[in-house]
PDB file of C-alpha atoms in Angstrom:
ATOM      1  CA  GLN A   1       6.555   6.793 -16.504  1.00  0.00           C
ATOM      2  CA  VAL A   2       4.059   6.321 -13.676  1.00  0.00           C
ATOM      3  CA  GLN A   3       3.715   8.825 -10.877  1.00  0.00           C
ATOM      4  CA  LEU A   4       2.171   7.815  -7.558  1.00  0.00           C
ATOM      5  CA  VAL A   5       0.920  10.057  -4.777  1.00  0.00           C
ATOM      6  CA  GLU A   6      -0.262   8.775  -1.403  1.00  0.00           C
ATOM      7  CA  SER A   7      -2.570  10.585   0.964  1.00  0.00           C
ATOM      8  CA  GLY A   8      -4.685   9.952   4.033  1.00  0.00           C
ATOM      9  CA  GLY A   9      -2.036   9.424   6.684  1.00  0.00           C
ATOM     10  CA  GLY A  10      -2.318  10.903  10.124  1.00  0.00           C
ATOM     11  CA  LEU A  11      -2.354  10.320  13.859  1.00  0.00           C
ATOM     12  CA  VAL A  12      -4.815   7.823  15.335  1.00  0.00           C
ATOM     13  CA  GLN A  13      -5.225   6.028  18.634  1.00  0.00           C
ATOM     14  CA  ALA A  14      -4.731   2.296  18.991  1.00  0.00           C
ATOM     15  CA  GLY A  15      -7.848   0.442  17.913  1.00  0.00           C
ATOM     16  CA  GLY A  16      -8.854   3.160  15.485  1.00  0.00           C
ATOM     17  CA  SER A  17      -9.225   3.152  11.723  1.00  0.00           C
ATOM     18  CA  LEU A  18      -7.705   5.034   8.828  1.00  0.00           C
ATOM     19  CA  THR A  19      -7.930   4.814   5.038  1.00  0.00           C
ATOM     20  CA  LEU A  20      -5.032   5.611   2.733  1.00  0.00           C
ATOM     21  CA  SER A  21      -5.354   6.389  -0.953  1.00  0.00           C
ATOM     22  CA  CYS A  22      -2.947   6.313  -3.864  1.00  0.00           C
ATOM     23  CA  THR A  23      -3.417   8.133  -7.143  1.00  0.00           C
ATOM     24  CA  ALA A  24      -1.599   6.946 -10.263  1.00  0.00           C
ATOM     25  CA  SER A  25      -0.929   9.217 -13.211  1.00  0.00           C
ATOM     26  CA  GLY A  26       1.223   9.297 -16.313  1.00  0.00           C
ATOM     27  CA  ARG A  27       1.866   6.109 -18.300  1.00  0.00           C
ATOM     28  CA  THR A  28      -0.307   3.680 -16.358  1.00  0.00           C
ATOM     29  CA  SER A  29      -1.081   1.193 -19.146  1.00  0.00           C
ATOM     30  CA  SER A  30       1.848  -1.063 -18.216  1.00  0.00           C
ATOM     31  CA  THR A  31       0.794  -1.387 -14.572  1.00  0.00           C
ATOM     32  CA  GLY A  32      -0.268  -4.911 -13.672  1.00  0.00           C
ATOM     33  CA  VAL A  33      -0.324  -4.690  -9.886  1.00  0.00           C
ATOM     34  CA  MET A  34      -0.323  -2.074  -7.188  1.00  0.00           C
ATOM     35  CA  GLY A  35       0.660  -2.548  -3.608  1.00  0.00           C
ATOM     36  CA  TRP A  36       1.366  -1.005  -0.263  1.00  0.00           C
ATOM     37  CA  PHE A  37       4.603  -1.226   1.686  1.00  0.00           C
ATOM     38  CA  ARG A  38       5.641   0.386   4.946  1.00  0.00           C
ATOM     39  CA  GLN A  39       8.753   1.279   6.876  1.00  0.00           C
ATOM     40  CA  GLY A  40       8.597   1.808  10.612  1.00  0.00           C
ATOM     41  CA  PRO A  41      11.201   3.635  12.703  1.00  0.00           C
ATOM     42  CA  GLY A  42      14.381   1.584  12.884  1.00  0.00           C
ATOM     43  CA  LYS A  43      12.917  -1.115  10.640  1.00  0.00           C
ATOM     44  CA  GLU A  44      13.340  -2.269   7.066  1.00  0.00           C
ATOM     45  CA  ARG A  45      10.663  -1.622   4.479  1.00  0.00           C
ATOM     46  CA  GLU A  46       8.154  -4.468   4.385  1.00  0.00           C
ATOM     47  CA  PHE A  47       5.285  -5.701   2.270  1.00  0.00           C
ATOM     48  CA  VAL A  48       1.751  -4.890   3.417  1.00  0.00           C
ATOM     49  CA  ALA A  49      -0.786  -5.631   0.670  1.00  0.00           C
ATOM     50  CA  LEU A  50      -1.062  -6.227  -3.072  1.00  0.00           C
ATOM     51  CA  ILE A  51      -3.834  -6.121  -5.646  1.00  0.00           C
ATOM     52  CA  ASN A  52      -3.867  -7.418  -9.213  1.00  0.00           C
ATOM     53  CA  TRP A  53      -5.231  -4.757 -11.533  1.00  0.00           C
ATOM     54  CA  SER A  54      -6.929  -7.158 -13.939  1.00  0.00           C
ATOM     55  CA  ASP A  55      -8.844  -9.514 -11.636  1.00  0.00           C
ATOM     56  CA  SER A  56      -8.614  -7.777  -8.222  1.00  0.00           C
ATOM     57  CA  SER A  57      -6.828 -10.711  -6.619  1.00  0.00           C
ATOM     58  CA  THR A  58      -5.228  -9.645  -3.346  1.00  0.00           C
ATOM     59  CA  ALA A  59      -2.452 -10.693  -1.013  1.00  0.00           C
ATOM     60  CA  TYR A  60      -1.612  -9.545   2.499  1.00  0.00           C
ATOM     61  CA  ALA A  61       1.196  -9.757   4.983  1.00  0.00           C
ATOM     62  CA  ASP A  62       0.329 -11.997   7.921  1.00  0.00           C
ATOM     63  CA  SER A  63       0.755  -9.075  10.303  1.00  0.00           C
ATOM     64  CA  VAL A  64      -2.142  -7.146   8.744  1.00  0.00           C
ATOM     65  CA  LYS A  65      -4.417  -9.914   7.449  1.00  0.00           C
ATOM     66  CA  GLY A  66      -7.940  -9.491   8.770  1.00  0.00           C
ATOM     67  CA  ARG A  67      -7.317  -5.867   9.729  1.00  0.00           C
ATOM     68  CA  PHE A  68      -6.306  -4.194   6.451  1.00  0.00           C
ATOM     69  CA  THR A  69      -8.133  -4.284   3.116  1.00  0.00           C
ATOM     70  CA  ILE A  70      -6.734  -3.220  -0.246  1.00  0.00           C
ATOM     71  CA  SER A  71      -9.100  -2.197  -3.038  1.00  0.00           C
ATOM     72  CA  ARG A  72      -9.029  -0.377  -6.343  1.00  0.00           C
ATOM     73  CA  ASP A  73     -10.991   1.910  -8.633  1.00  0.00           C
ATOM     74  CA  GLY A  74      -9.556   1.003 -12.012  1.00  0.00           C
ATOM     75  CA  ALA A  75     -11.391   3.666 -13.998  1.00  0.00           C
ATOM     76  CA  ARG A  76      -9.961   6.375 -11.778  1.00  0.00           C
ATOM     77  CA  ASN A  77      -6.519   4.793 -11.226  1.00  0.00           C
ATOM     78  CA  LEU A  78      -7.004   4.754  -7.481  1.00  0.00           C
ATOM     79  CA  VAL A  79      -5.873   2.267  -4.856  1.00  0.00           C
ATOM     80  CA  PHE A  80      -7.012   2.286  -1.256  1.00  0.00           C
ATOM     81  CA  LEU A  81      -5.798   0.716   1.948  1.00  0.00           C
ATOM     82  CA  ARG A  82      -8.451   0.519   4.640  1.00  0.00           C
ATOM     83  CA  MET A  83      -6.863  -0.047   8.028  1.00  0.00           C
ATOM     84  CA  SER A  84      -8.736  -0.995  11.181  1.00  0.00           C
ATOM     85  CA  SER A  85      -7.867  -2.214  14.669  1.00  0.00           C
ATOM     86  CA  LEU A  86      -4.654  -0.265  14.380  1.00  0.00           C
ATOM     87  CA  LYS A  87      -1.767  -1.072  16.694  1.00  0.00           C
ATOM     88  CA  PRO A  88       1.250   1.026  17.719  1.00  0.00           C
ATOM     89  CA  GLU A  89       3.434  -1.348  15.693  1.00  0.00           C
ATOM     90  CA  ASP A  90       1.554  -0.218  12.565  1.00  0.00           C
ATOM     91  CA  THR A  91       3.265   3.160  12.902  1.00  0.00           C
ATOM     92  CA  ALA A  92       5.253   3.659   9.713  1.00  0.00           C
ATOM     93  CA  LEU A  93       5.705   5.585   6.520  1.00  0.00           C
ATOM     94  CA  TYR A  94       3.363   3.892   4.053  1.00  0.00           C
ATOM     95  CA  TYR A  95       4.339   3.704   0.385  1.00  0.00           C
ATOM     96  CA  CYS A  96       2.255   2.974  -2.680  1.00  0.00           C
ATOM     97  CA  ALA A  97       4.009   1.051  -5.452  1.00  0.00           C
ATOM     98  CA  ALA A  98       3.259  -0.143  -8.988  1.00  0.00           C
ATOM     99  CA  GLY A  99       4.655  -3.033 -11.001  1.00  0.00           C
ATOM    100  CA  ARG A 100       3.899  -5.506 -13.767  1.00  0.00           C
ATOM    101  CA  LEU A 101       3.913  -8.855 -11.968  1.00  0.00           C
ATOM    102  CA  PHE A 102       1.866 -10.192  -9.078  1.00  0.00           C
ATOM    103  CA  THR A 103       4.610 -10.281  -6.475  1.00  0.00           C
ATOM    104  CA  ALA A 104       5.316  -9.087  -2.962  1.00  0.00           C
ATOM    105  CA  ARG A 105       9.015  -8.548  -3.647  1.00  0.00           C
ATOM    106  CA  MET A 106      10.028  -4.891  -3.427  1.00  0.00           C
ATOM    107  CA  ARG A 107      12.625  -5.226  -6.188  1.00  0.00           C
ATOM    108  CA  ASP A 108       9.886  -6.112  -8.690  1.00  0.00           C
ATOM    109  CA  PHE A 109       8.095  -2.774  -8.321  1.00  0.00           C
ATOM    110  CA  ASP A 110       9.081  -0.015 -10.720  1.00  0.00           C
ATOM    111  CA  ALA A 111       7.322   3.080  -9.392  1.00  0.00           C
ATOM    112  CA  TRP A 112       7.018   4.365  -5.847  1.00  0.00           C
ATOM    113  CA  GLY A 113       5.258   7.242  -4.150  1.00  0.00           C
ATOM    114  CA  GLN A 114       6.854   9.510  -1.585  1.00  0.00           C
ATOM    115  CA  GLY A 115       4.952   7.956   1.301  1.00  0.00           C
ATOM    116  CA  THR A 116       2.378   9.065   3.820  1.00  0.00           C
ATOM    117  CA  GLN A 117       2.962   8.885   7.562  1.00  0.00           C
ATOM    118  CA  VAL A 118       0.705   6.842   9.825  1.00  0.00           C
ATOM    119  CA  THR A 119       1.241   7.188  13.556  1.00  0.00           C
ATOM    120  CA  VAL A 120      -0.685   5.043  16.025  1.00  0.00           C
ATOM    121  CA  SER A 121      -0.573   6.137  19.647  1.00  0.00           C
ATOM    122  CA  SER A 122      -1.059   3.811  22.602  1.00  0.00           C
TER     123      SER A 122
END
């Protein structure tokens, strides 16, 4: 069983930057990919970014490409999401997730954190 804990959320003004982190613990040997998803108020949960644990290949949603960067520290089981040029529409509860396959589909992820809130003011 893998446990995930997100941190780093907060309140920022539009145009600002924020970095989220995710710590994985427990049985992490089966984890092939880790990703970030988000759910804004009145919206469905959506894919944000993904990183392959073995080769660091990444994928991003079009809405965040060029503004967000996902990275990892494999030795420490850490995943980061660096966010810049933040917009009010980025306001959401951000979730860290772990799975075995390189995919952006939510149903393919087995473990989820509780989420960390990011609020972007205009």
